[in-house]
Short mmCIF file of C-alpha atoms in Angstrom, two decimals:
data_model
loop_
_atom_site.label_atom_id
_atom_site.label_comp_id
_atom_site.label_asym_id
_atom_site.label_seq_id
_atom_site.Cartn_x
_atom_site.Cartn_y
_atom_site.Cartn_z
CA UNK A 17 37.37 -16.36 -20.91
CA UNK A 18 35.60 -13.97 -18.67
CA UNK A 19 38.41 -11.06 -19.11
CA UNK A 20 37.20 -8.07 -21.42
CA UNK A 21 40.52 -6.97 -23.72
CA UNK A 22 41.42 -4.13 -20.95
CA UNK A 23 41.82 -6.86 -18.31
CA UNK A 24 38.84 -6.62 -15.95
CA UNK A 25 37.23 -9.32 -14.49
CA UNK A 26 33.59 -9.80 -15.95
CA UNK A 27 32.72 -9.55 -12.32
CA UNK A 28 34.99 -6.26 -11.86
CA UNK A 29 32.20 -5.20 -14.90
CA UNK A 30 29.37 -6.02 -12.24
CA UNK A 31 31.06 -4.64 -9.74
CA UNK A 32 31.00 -1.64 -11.32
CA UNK A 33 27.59 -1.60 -12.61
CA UNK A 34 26.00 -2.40 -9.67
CA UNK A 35 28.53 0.71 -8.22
CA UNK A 36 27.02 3.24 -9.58
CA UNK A 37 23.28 3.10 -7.50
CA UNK A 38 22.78 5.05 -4.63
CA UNK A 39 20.52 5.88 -2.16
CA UNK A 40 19.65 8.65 -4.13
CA UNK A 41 20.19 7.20 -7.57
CA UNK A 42 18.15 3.89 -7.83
CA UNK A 43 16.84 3.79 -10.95
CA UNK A 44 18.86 4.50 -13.91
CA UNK A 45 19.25 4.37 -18.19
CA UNK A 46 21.78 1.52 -19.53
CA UNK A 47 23.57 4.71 -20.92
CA UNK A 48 23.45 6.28 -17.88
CA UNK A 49 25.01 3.35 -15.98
CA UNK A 50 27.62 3.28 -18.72
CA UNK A 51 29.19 6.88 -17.97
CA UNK A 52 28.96 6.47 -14.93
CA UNK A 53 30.54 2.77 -14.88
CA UNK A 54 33.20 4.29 -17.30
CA UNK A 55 32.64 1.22 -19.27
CA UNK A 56 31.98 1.28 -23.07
CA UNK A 57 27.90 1.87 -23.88
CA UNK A 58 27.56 -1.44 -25.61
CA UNK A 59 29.34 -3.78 -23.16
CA UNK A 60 27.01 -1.70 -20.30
CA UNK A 61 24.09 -2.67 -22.49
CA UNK A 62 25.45 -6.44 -22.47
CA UNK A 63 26.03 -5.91 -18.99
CA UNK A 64 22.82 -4.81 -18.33
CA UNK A 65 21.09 -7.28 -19.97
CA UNK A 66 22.85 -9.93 -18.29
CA UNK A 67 21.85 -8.82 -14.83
CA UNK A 68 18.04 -8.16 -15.99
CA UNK A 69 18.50 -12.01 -16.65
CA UNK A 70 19.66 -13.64 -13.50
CA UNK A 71 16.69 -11.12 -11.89
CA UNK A 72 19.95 -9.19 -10.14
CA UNK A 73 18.45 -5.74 -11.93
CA UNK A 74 15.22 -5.13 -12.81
CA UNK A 75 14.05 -2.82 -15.51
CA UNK A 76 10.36 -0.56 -15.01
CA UNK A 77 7.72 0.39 -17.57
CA UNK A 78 10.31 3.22 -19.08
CA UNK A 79 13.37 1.12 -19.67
CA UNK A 80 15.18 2.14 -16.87
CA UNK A 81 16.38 0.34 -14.47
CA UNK A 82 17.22 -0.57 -10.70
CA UNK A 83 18.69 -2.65 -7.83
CA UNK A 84 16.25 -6.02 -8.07
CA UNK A 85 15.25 -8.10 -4.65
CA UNK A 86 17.07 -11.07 -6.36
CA UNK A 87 20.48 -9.62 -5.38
CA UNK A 88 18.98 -7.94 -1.87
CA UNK A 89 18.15 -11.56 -1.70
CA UNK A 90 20.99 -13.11 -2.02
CA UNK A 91 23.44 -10.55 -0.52
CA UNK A 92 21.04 -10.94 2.76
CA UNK A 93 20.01 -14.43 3.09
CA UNK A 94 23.72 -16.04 3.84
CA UNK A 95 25.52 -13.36 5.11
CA UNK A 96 26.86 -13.44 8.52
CA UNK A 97 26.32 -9.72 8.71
CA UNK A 98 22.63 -10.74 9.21
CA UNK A 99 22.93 -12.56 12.52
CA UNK A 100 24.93 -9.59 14.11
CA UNK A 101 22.04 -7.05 13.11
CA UNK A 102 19.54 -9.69 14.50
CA UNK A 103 21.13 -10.39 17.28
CA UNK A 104 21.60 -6.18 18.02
CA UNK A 105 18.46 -5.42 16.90
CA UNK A 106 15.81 -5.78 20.10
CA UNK A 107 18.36 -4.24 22.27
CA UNK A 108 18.99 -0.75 19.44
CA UNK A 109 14.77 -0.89 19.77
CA UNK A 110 15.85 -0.38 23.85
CA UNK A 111 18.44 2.11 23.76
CA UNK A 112 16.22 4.01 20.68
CA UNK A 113 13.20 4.19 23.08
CA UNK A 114 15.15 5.64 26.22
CA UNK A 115 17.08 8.07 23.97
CA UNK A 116 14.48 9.28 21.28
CA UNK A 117 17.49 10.10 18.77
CA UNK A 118 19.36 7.76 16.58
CA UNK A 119 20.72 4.44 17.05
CA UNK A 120 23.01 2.96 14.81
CA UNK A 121 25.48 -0.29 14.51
CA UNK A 122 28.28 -0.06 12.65
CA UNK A 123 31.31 -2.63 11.31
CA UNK A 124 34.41 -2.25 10.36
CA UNK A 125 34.97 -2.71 6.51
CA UNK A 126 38.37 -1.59 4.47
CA UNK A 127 39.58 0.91 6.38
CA UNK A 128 35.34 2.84 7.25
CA UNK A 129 32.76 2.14 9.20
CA UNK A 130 30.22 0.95 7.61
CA UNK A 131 26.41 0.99 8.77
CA UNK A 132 24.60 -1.78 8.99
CA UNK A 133 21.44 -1.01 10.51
CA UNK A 134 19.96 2.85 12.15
CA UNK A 135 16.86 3.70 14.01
CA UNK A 136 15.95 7.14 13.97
CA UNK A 137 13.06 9.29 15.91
CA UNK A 138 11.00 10.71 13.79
CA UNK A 139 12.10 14.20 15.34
CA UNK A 140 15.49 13.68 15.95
CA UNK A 141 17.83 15.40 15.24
CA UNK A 142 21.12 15.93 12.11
CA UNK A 143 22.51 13.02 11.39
CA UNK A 144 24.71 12.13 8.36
CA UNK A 145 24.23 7.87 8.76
CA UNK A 146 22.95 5.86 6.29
CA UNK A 147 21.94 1.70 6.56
CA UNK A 148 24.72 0.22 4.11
CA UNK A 149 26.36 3.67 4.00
CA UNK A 150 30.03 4.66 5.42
CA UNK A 151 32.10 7.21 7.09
CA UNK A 152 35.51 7.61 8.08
CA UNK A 153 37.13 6.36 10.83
CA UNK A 154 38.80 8.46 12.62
CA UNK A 155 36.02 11.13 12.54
CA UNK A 156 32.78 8.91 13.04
CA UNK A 157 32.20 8.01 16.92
CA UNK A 158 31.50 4.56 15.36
CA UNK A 159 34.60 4.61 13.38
CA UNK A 160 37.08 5.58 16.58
CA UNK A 161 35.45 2.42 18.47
CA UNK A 162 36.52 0.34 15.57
CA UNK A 163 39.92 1.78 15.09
CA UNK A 164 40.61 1.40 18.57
CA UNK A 165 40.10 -2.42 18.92
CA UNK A 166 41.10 -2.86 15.41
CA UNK A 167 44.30 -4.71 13.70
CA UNK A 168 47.10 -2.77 14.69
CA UNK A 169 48.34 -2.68 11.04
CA UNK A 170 44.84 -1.56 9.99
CA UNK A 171 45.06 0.95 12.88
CA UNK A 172 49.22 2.09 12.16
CA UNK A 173 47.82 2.44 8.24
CA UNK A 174 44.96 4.55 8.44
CA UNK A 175 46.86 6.83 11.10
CA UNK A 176 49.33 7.29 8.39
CA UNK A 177 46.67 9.16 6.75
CA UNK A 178 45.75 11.02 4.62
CA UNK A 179 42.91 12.27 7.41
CA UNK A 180 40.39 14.13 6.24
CA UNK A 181 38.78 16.95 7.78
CA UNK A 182 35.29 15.57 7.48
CA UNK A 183 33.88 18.77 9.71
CA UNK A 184 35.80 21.52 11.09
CA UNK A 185 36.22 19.82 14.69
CA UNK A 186 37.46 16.79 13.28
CA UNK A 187 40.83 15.54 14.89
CA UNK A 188 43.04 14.88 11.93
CA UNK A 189 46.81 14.86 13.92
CA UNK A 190 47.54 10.97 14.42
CA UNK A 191 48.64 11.96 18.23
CA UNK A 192 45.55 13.49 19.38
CA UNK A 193 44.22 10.43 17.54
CA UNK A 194 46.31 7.90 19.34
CA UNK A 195 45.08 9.49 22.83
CA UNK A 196 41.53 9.39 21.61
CA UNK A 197 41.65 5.62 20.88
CA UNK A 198 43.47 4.63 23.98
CA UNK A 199 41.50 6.66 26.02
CA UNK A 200 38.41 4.63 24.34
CA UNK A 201 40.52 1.00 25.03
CA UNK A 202 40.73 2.38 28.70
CA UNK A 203 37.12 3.91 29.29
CA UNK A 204 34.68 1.57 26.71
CA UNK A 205 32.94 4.38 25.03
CA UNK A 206 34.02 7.44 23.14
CA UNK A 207 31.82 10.65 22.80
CA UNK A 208 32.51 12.97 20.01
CA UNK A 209 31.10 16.16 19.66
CA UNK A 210 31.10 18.06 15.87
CA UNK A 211 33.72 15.71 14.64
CA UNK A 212 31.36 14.63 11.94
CA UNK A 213 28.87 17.33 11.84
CA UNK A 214 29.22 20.51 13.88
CA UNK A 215 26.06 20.49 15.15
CA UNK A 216 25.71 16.58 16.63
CA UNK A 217 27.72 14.13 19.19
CA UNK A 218 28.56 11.19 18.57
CA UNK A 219 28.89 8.14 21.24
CA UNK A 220 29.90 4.87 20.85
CA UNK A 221 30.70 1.60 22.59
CA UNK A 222 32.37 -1.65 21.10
CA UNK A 223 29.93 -5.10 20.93
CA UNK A 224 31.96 -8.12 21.19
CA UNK A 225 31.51 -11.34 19.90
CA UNK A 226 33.06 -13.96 21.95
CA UNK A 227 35.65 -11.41 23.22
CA UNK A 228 36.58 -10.02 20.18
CA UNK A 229 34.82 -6.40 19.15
CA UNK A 230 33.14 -6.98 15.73
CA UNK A 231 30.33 -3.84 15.54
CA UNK A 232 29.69 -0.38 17.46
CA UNK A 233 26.78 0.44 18.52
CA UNK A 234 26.05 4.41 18.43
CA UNK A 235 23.73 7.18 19.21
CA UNK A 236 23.71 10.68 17.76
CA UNK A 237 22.34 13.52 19.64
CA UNK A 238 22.43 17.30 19.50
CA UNK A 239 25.77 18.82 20.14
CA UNK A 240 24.44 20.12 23.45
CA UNK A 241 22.94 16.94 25.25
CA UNK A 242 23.63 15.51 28.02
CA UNK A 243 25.61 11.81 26.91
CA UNK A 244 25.68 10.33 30.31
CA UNK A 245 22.28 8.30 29.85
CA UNK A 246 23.17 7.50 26.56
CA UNK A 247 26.89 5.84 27.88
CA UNK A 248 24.88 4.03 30.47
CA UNK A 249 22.24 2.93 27.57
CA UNK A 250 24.75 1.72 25.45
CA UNK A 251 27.16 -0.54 27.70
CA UNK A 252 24.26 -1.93 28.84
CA UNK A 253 22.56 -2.93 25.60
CA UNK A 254 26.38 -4.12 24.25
CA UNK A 255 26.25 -6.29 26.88
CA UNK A 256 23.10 -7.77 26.12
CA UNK A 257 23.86 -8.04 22.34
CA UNK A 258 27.42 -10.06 23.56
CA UNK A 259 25.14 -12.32 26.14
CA UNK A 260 22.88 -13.43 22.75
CA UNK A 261 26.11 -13.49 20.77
CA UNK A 262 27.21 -16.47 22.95
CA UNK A 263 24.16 -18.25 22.84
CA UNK A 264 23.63 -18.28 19.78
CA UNK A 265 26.19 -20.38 18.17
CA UNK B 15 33.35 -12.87 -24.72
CA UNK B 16 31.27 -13.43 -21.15
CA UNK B 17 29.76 -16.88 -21.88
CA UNK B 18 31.27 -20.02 -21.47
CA UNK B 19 31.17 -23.01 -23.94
CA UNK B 20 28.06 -24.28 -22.27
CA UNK B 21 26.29 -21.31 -23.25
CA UNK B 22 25.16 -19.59 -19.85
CA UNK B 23 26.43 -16.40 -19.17
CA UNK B 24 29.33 -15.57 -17.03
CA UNK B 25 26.54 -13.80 -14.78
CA UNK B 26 24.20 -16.77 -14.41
CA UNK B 27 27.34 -18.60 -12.98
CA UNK B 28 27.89 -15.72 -10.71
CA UNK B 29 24.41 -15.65 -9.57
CA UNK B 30 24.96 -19.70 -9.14
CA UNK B 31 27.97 -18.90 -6.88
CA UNK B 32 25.99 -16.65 -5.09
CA UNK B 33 22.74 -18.81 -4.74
CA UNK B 34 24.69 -21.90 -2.52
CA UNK B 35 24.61 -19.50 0.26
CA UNK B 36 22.20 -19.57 2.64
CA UNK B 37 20.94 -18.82 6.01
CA UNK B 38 22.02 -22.54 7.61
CA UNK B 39 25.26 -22.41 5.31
CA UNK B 40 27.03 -19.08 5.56
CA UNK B 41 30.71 -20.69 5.32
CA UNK B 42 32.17 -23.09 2.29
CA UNK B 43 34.93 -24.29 0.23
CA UNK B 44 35.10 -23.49 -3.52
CA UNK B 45 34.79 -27.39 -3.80
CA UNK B 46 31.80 -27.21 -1.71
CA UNK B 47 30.73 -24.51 -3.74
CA UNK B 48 31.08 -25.94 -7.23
CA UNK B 49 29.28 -28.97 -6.13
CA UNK B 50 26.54 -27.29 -5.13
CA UNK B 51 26.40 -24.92 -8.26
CA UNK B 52 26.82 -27.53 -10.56
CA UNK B 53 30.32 -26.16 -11.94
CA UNK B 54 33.35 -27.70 -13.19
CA UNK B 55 36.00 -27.60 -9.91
CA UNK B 56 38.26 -25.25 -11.40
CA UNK B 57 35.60 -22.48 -13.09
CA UNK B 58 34.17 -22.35 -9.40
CA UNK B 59 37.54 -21.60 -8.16
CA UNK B 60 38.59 -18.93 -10.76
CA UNK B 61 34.75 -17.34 -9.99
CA UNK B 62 35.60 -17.63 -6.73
CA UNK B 63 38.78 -15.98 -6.72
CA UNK B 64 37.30 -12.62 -9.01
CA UNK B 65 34.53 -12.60 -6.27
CA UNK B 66 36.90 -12.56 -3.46
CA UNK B 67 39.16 -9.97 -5.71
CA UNK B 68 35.68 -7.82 -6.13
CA UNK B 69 35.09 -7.67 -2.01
CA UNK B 70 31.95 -10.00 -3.18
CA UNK B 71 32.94 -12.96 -0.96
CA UNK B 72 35.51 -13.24 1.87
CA UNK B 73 38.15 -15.78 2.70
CA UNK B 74 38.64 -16.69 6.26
CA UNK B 75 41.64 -18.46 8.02
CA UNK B 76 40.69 -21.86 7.11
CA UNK B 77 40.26 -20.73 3.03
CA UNK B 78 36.46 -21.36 3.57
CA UNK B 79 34.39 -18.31 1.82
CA UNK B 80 31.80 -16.50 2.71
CA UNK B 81 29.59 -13.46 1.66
CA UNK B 82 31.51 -10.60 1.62
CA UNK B 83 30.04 -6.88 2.95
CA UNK B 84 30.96 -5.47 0.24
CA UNK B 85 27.78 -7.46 -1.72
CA UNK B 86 25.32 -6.60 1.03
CA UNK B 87 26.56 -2.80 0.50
CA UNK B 88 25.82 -2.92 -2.67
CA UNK B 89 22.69 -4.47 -2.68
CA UNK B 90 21.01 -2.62 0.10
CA UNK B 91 22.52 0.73 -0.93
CA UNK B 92 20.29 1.56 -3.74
CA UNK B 93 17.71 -0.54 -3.25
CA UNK B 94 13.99 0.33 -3.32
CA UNK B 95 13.37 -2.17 -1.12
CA UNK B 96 15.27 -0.34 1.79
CA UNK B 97 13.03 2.91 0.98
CA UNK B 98 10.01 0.27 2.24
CA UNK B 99 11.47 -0.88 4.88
CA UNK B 100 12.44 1.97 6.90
CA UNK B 101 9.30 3.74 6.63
CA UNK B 102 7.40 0.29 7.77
CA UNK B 103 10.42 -0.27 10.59
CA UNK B 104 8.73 2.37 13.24
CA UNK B 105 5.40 1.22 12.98
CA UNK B 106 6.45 -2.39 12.47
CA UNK B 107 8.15 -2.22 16.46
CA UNK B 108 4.65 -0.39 17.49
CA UNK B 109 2.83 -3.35 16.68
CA UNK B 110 5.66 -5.59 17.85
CA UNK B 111 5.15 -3.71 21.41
CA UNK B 112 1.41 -4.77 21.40
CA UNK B 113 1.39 -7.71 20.22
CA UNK B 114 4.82 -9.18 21.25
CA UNK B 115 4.96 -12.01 18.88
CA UNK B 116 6.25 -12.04 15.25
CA UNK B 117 5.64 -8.82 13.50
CA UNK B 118 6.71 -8.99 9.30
CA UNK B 119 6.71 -7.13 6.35
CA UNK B 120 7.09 -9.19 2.79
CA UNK B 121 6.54 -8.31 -0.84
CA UNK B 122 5.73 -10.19 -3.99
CA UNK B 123 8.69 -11.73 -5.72
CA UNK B 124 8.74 -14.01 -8.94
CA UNK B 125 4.92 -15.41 -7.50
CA UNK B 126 6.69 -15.88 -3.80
CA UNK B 127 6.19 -13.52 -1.26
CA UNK B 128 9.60 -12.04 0.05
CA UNK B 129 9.96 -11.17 4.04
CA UNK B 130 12.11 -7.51 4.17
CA UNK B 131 12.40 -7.95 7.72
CA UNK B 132 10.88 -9.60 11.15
CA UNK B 133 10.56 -8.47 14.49
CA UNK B 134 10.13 -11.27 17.25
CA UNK B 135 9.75 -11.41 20.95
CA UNK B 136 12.22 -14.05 22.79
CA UNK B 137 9.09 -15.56 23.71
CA UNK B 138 7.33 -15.89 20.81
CA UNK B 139 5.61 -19.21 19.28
CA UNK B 140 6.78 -21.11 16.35
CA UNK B 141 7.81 -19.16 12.72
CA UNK B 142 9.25 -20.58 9.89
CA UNK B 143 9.47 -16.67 8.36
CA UNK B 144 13.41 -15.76 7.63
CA UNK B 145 14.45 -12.03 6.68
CA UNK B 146 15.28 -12.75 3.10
CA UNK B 147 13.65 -16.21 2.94
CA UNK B 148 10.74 -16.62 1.10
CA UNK B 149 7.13 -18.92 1.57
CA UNK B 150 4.64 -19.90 -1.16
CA UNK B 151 1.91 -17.24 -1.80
CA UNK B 152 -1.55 -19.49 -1.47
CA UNK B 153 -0.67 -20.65 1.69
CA UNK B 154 1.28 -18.01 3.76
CA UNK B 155 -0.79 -15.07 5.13
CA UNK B 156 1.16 -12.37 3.42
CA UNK B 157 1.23 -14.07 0.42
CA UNK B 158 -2.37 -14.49 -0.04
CA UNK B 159 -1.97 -10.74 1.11
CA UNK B 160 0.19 -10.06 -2.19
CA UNK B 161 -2.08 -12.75 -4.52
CA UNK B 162 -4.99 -10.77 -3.65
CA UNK B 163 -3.72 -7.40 -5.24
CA UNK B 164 -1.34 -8.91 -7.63
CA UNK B 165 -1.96 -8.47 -11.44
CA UNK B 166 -4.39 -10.65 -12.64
CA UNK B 167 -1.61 -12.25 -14.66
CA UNK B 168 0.21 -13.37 -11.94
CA UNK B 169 -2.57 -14.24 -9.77
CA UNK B 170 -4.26 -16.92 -12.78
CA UNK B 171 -0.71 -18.06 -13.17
CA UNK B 172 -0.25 -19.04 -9.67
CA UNK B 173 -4.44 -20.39 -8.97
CA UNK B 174 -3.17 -22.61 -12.06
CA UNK B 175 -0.93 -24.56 -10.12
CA UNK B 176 1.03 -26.60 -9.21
CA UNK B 177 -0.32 -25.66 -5.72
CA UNK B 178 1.68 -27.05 -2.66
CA UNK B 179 0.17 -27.90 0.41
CA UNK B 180 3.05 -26.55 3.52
CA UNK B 181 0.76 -28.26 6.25
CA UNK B 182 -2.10 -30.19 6.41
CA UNK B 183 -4.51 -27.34 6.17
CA UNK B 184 -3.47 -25.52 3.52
CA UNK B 185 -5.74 -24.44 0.87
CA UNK B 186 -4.48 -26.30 -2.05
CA UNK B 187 -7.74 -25.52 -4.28
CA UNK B 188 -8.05 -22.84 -7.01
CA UNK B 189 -12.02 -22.37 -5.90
CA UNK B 190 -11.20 -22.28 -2.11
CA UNK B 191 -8.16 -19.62 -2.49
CA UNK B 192 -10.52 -17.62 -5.03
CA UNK B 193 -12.85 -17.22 -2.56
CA UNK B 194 -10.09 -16.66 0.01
CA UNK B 195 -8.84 -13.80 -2.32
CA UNK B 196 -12.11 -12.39 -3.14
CA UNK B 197 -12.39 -11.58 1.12
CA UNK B 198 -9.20 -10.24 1.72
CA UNK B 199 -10.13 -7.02 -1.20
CA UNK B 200 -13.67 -7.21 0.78
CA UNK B 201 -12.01 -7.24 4.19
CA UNK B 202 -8.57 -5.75 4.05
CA UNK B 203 -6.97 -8.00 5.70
CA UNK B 204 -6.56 -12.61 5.74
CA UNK B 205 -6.22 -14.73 9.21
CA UNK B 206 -4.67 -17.57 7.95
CA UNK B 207 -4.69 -20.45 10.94
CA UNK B 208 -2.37 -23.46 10.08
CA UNK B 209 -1.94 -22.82 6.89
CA UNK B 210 2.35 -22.73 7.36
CA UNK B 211 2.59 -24.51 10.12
CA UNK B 212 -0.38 -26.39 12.66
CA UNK B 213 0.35 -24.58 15.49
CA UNK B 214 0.46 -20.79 14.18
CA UNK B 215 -1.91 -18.55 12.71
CA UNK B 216 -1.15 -15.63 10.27
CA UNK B 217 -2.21 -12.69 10.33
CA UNK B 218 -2.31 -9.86 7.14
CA UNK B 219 -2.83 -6.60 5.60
CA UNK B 220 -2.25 -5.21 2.72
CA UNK B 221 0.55 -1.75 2.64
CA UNK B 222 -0.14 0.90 -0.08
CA UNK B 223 2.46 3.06 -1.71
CA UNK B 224 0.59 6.20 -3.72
CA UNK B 225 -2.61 3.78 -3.69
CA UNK B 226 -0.70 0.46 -5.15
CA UNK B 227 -0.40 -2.44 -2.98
CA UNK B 228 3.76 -2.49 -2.95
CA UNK B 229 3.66 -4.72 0.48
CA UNK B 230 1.73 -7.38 3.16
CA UNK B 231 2.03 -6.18 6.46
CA UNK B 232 1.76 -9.50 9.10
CA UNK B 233 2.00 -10.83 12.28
CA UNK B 234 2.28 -14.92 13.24
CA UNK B 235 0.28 -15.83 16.62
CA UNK B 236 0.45 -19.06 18.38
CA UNK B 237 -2.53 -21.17 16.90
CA UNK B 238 -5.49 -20.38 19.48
CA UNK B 239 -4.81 -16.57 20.41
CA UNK B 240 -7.68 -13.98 19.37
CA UNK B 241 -7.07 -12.01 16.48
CA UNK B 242 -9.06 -8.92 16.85
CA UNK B 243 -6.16 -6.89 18.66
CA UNK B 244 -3.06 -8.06 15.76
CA UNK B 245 -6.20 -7.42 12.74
CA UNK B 246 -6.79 -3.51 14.08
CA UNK B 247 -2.60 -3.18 15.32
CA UNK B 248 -1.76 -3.89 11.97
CA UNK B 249 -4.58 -2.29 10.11
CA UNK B 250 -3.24 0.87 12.12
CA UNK B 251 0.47 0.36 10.96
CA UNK B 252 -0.65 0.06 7.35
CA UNK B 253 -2.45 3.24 7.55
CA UNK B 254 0.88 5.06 9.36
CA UNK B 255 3.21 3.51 6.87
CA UNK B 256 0.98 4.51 3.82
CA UNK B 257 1.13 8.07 5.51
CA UNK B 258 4.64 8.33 5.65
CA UNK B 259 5.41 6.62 2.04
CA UNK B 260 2.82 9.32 0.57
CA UNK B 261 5.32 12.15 2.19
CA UNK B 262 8.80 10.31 1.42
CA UNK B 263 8.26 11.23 -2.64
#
């Protein structure tokens, strides 16, 4: 019943719709949406329409439209992301104001990290990270910390590649990766200089939840800074998140 | 094609899927689920299944669901919402730091006002506030915040009840609020004591985005603190956020 005649899901549709914003595309024609959904103009339209409805998009005074709070709403308000990101959010506000750079947490999610929350100084440095954006990972510090306590299938399959080259110090030979991620299981943090951008580090430790690592939590300085206060920032704050972890349920 | 013989479409039902999570009920069955949704059994298990196929919800060990990343990705990724919120974040954890008790930011949504995100000490007093929760508009301070600079639409809309009353002093009154209103454009700013909850008082401002009221800027103190230092802290952070909205477009 909800099947189009190519075999999609109606929700596939959605899926698909609500696919093509960005943080730099948020508001958008029907047509637009269409080309960009590779879906047929009218069925984007219906589409469309449909989600202007149930208050999911919302369309301005010039037709176009974008993301609407209904579906921020309901993506937020049950989601267990939102208790991790609570719970890690007084102690990022610590490490952010003894480190004056970024500070970012992070989750594993098919195969990338993805970011669920960053806190930037206003005169901080590059950095790539987005909230609700993703990188690779084996190139993001984030990303190694992950891999490292991930799956081992999940680890064996993304070390099968392909690996990208994501900047020109990225490690991309599944050996050197293999060292990298034991030598994180060993030590509990990882610092990676240029392997996303050429020009930052990367370090990251693993936050557990009840004993098993569900987040990293990350800072990115300039390539030349010193990391060792930043380590010491960030076990300690992990440790704090994974003491209000166990209380909390 | 997308409708079902009961005439709502197959995006309503999505939305209804959607809508039976919530902050105390993050895990469920599809039985639970189509219960709660008011679906037949076996439409709430095929939605289920293309939600769970679209990354939209996740199935755990036990075959209970719950919200899947992938949702909150897409809903926070091109959001305008998350434009707001990170130029408020900074100056939200500067009042947080003087104050130390619930700092808030929340915009107008369908006549409700909408909390983007709050900051609270450990030790802070009583707050019924949720990140994507939601509180009546005449009787939370942020809401009579919003009311104050919505369109006069929505504003005769909501004065024309049915006004609830949350605690025992709420202003439940169309005259009262109107007066209520009429200060806060005098003033800049509402203290709102007891109005959510007997032992709390709120605390407002309105936030500006190119001169529009787009936000209410609050903070929720236990019921006899002074209110002179959380009236000019968040005056202050209005101003700053305002600043750095102006330069972000």
């Amino acid at each position: 019943m909800a099947n189009s005649l190519s075999g999609d899901s109606m929700t596939e549709r959605i899926v698909r719709v609500l696919d093509t914003f960005t943080i730099d595309r948020t508001v958008q024609t029907a047509t637009e949406i269409a080309a960009r959904a590779d879906l047929p103009v009218s069925s984007a339209h219906r589409i469309v329409g449909d989600l202007i409805d149930a208050g999911l998009l919302e369309r301005d005074e010039d037709k176009r439209v974008r993301l609407g709070l209904r579906l921020w709403e309901l993506a937020l308000r049950g989601s267990s992301a939102l208790r991790l990101r609570q719970a890690a959010l007084p102690h990022m506000e610590h490490v952010q104001a003894l480190i004056r750079e970024h500070t970012q947490l992070a989750v594993l999610e098919h195969e990338e990290a993805l970011f669920l929350e960053r806190l930037s100084h206003p005169d901080a440095g590059a950095n790539i990270t987005r909230i609700a954006g993703r990188l690779p990972v084996h190139a993001s510090s984030s990303g190694l910390v992950l891999l490292a306590h991930a799956d081992p299938s999940i680890r064996e399959r993304v070390l099968a590649g392909p690996l990208r080259a994501v900047a020109r110090e990225t490690a991309t030979d599944a050996a050197t990766l293999r060292a990298v991620l034991a030598s994180i299981r060993r030590h509990g943090y990882v610092i990676a200089p240029g392997s996303i951008e050429a020009v930052s580090t990367g370090v990251a430790v693993p936050v557990r939840d009840h004993g098993e690592v569900v987040a990293a939590l990350s800072v990115v300085l300039p390539r030349e800074s010193a990391t060792s206060a930043a380590v010491d920032a960030l076990l300690d704050a992990a440790t704090a998140i994974e003491q209000d972890l166990n209380l909390s349920r």
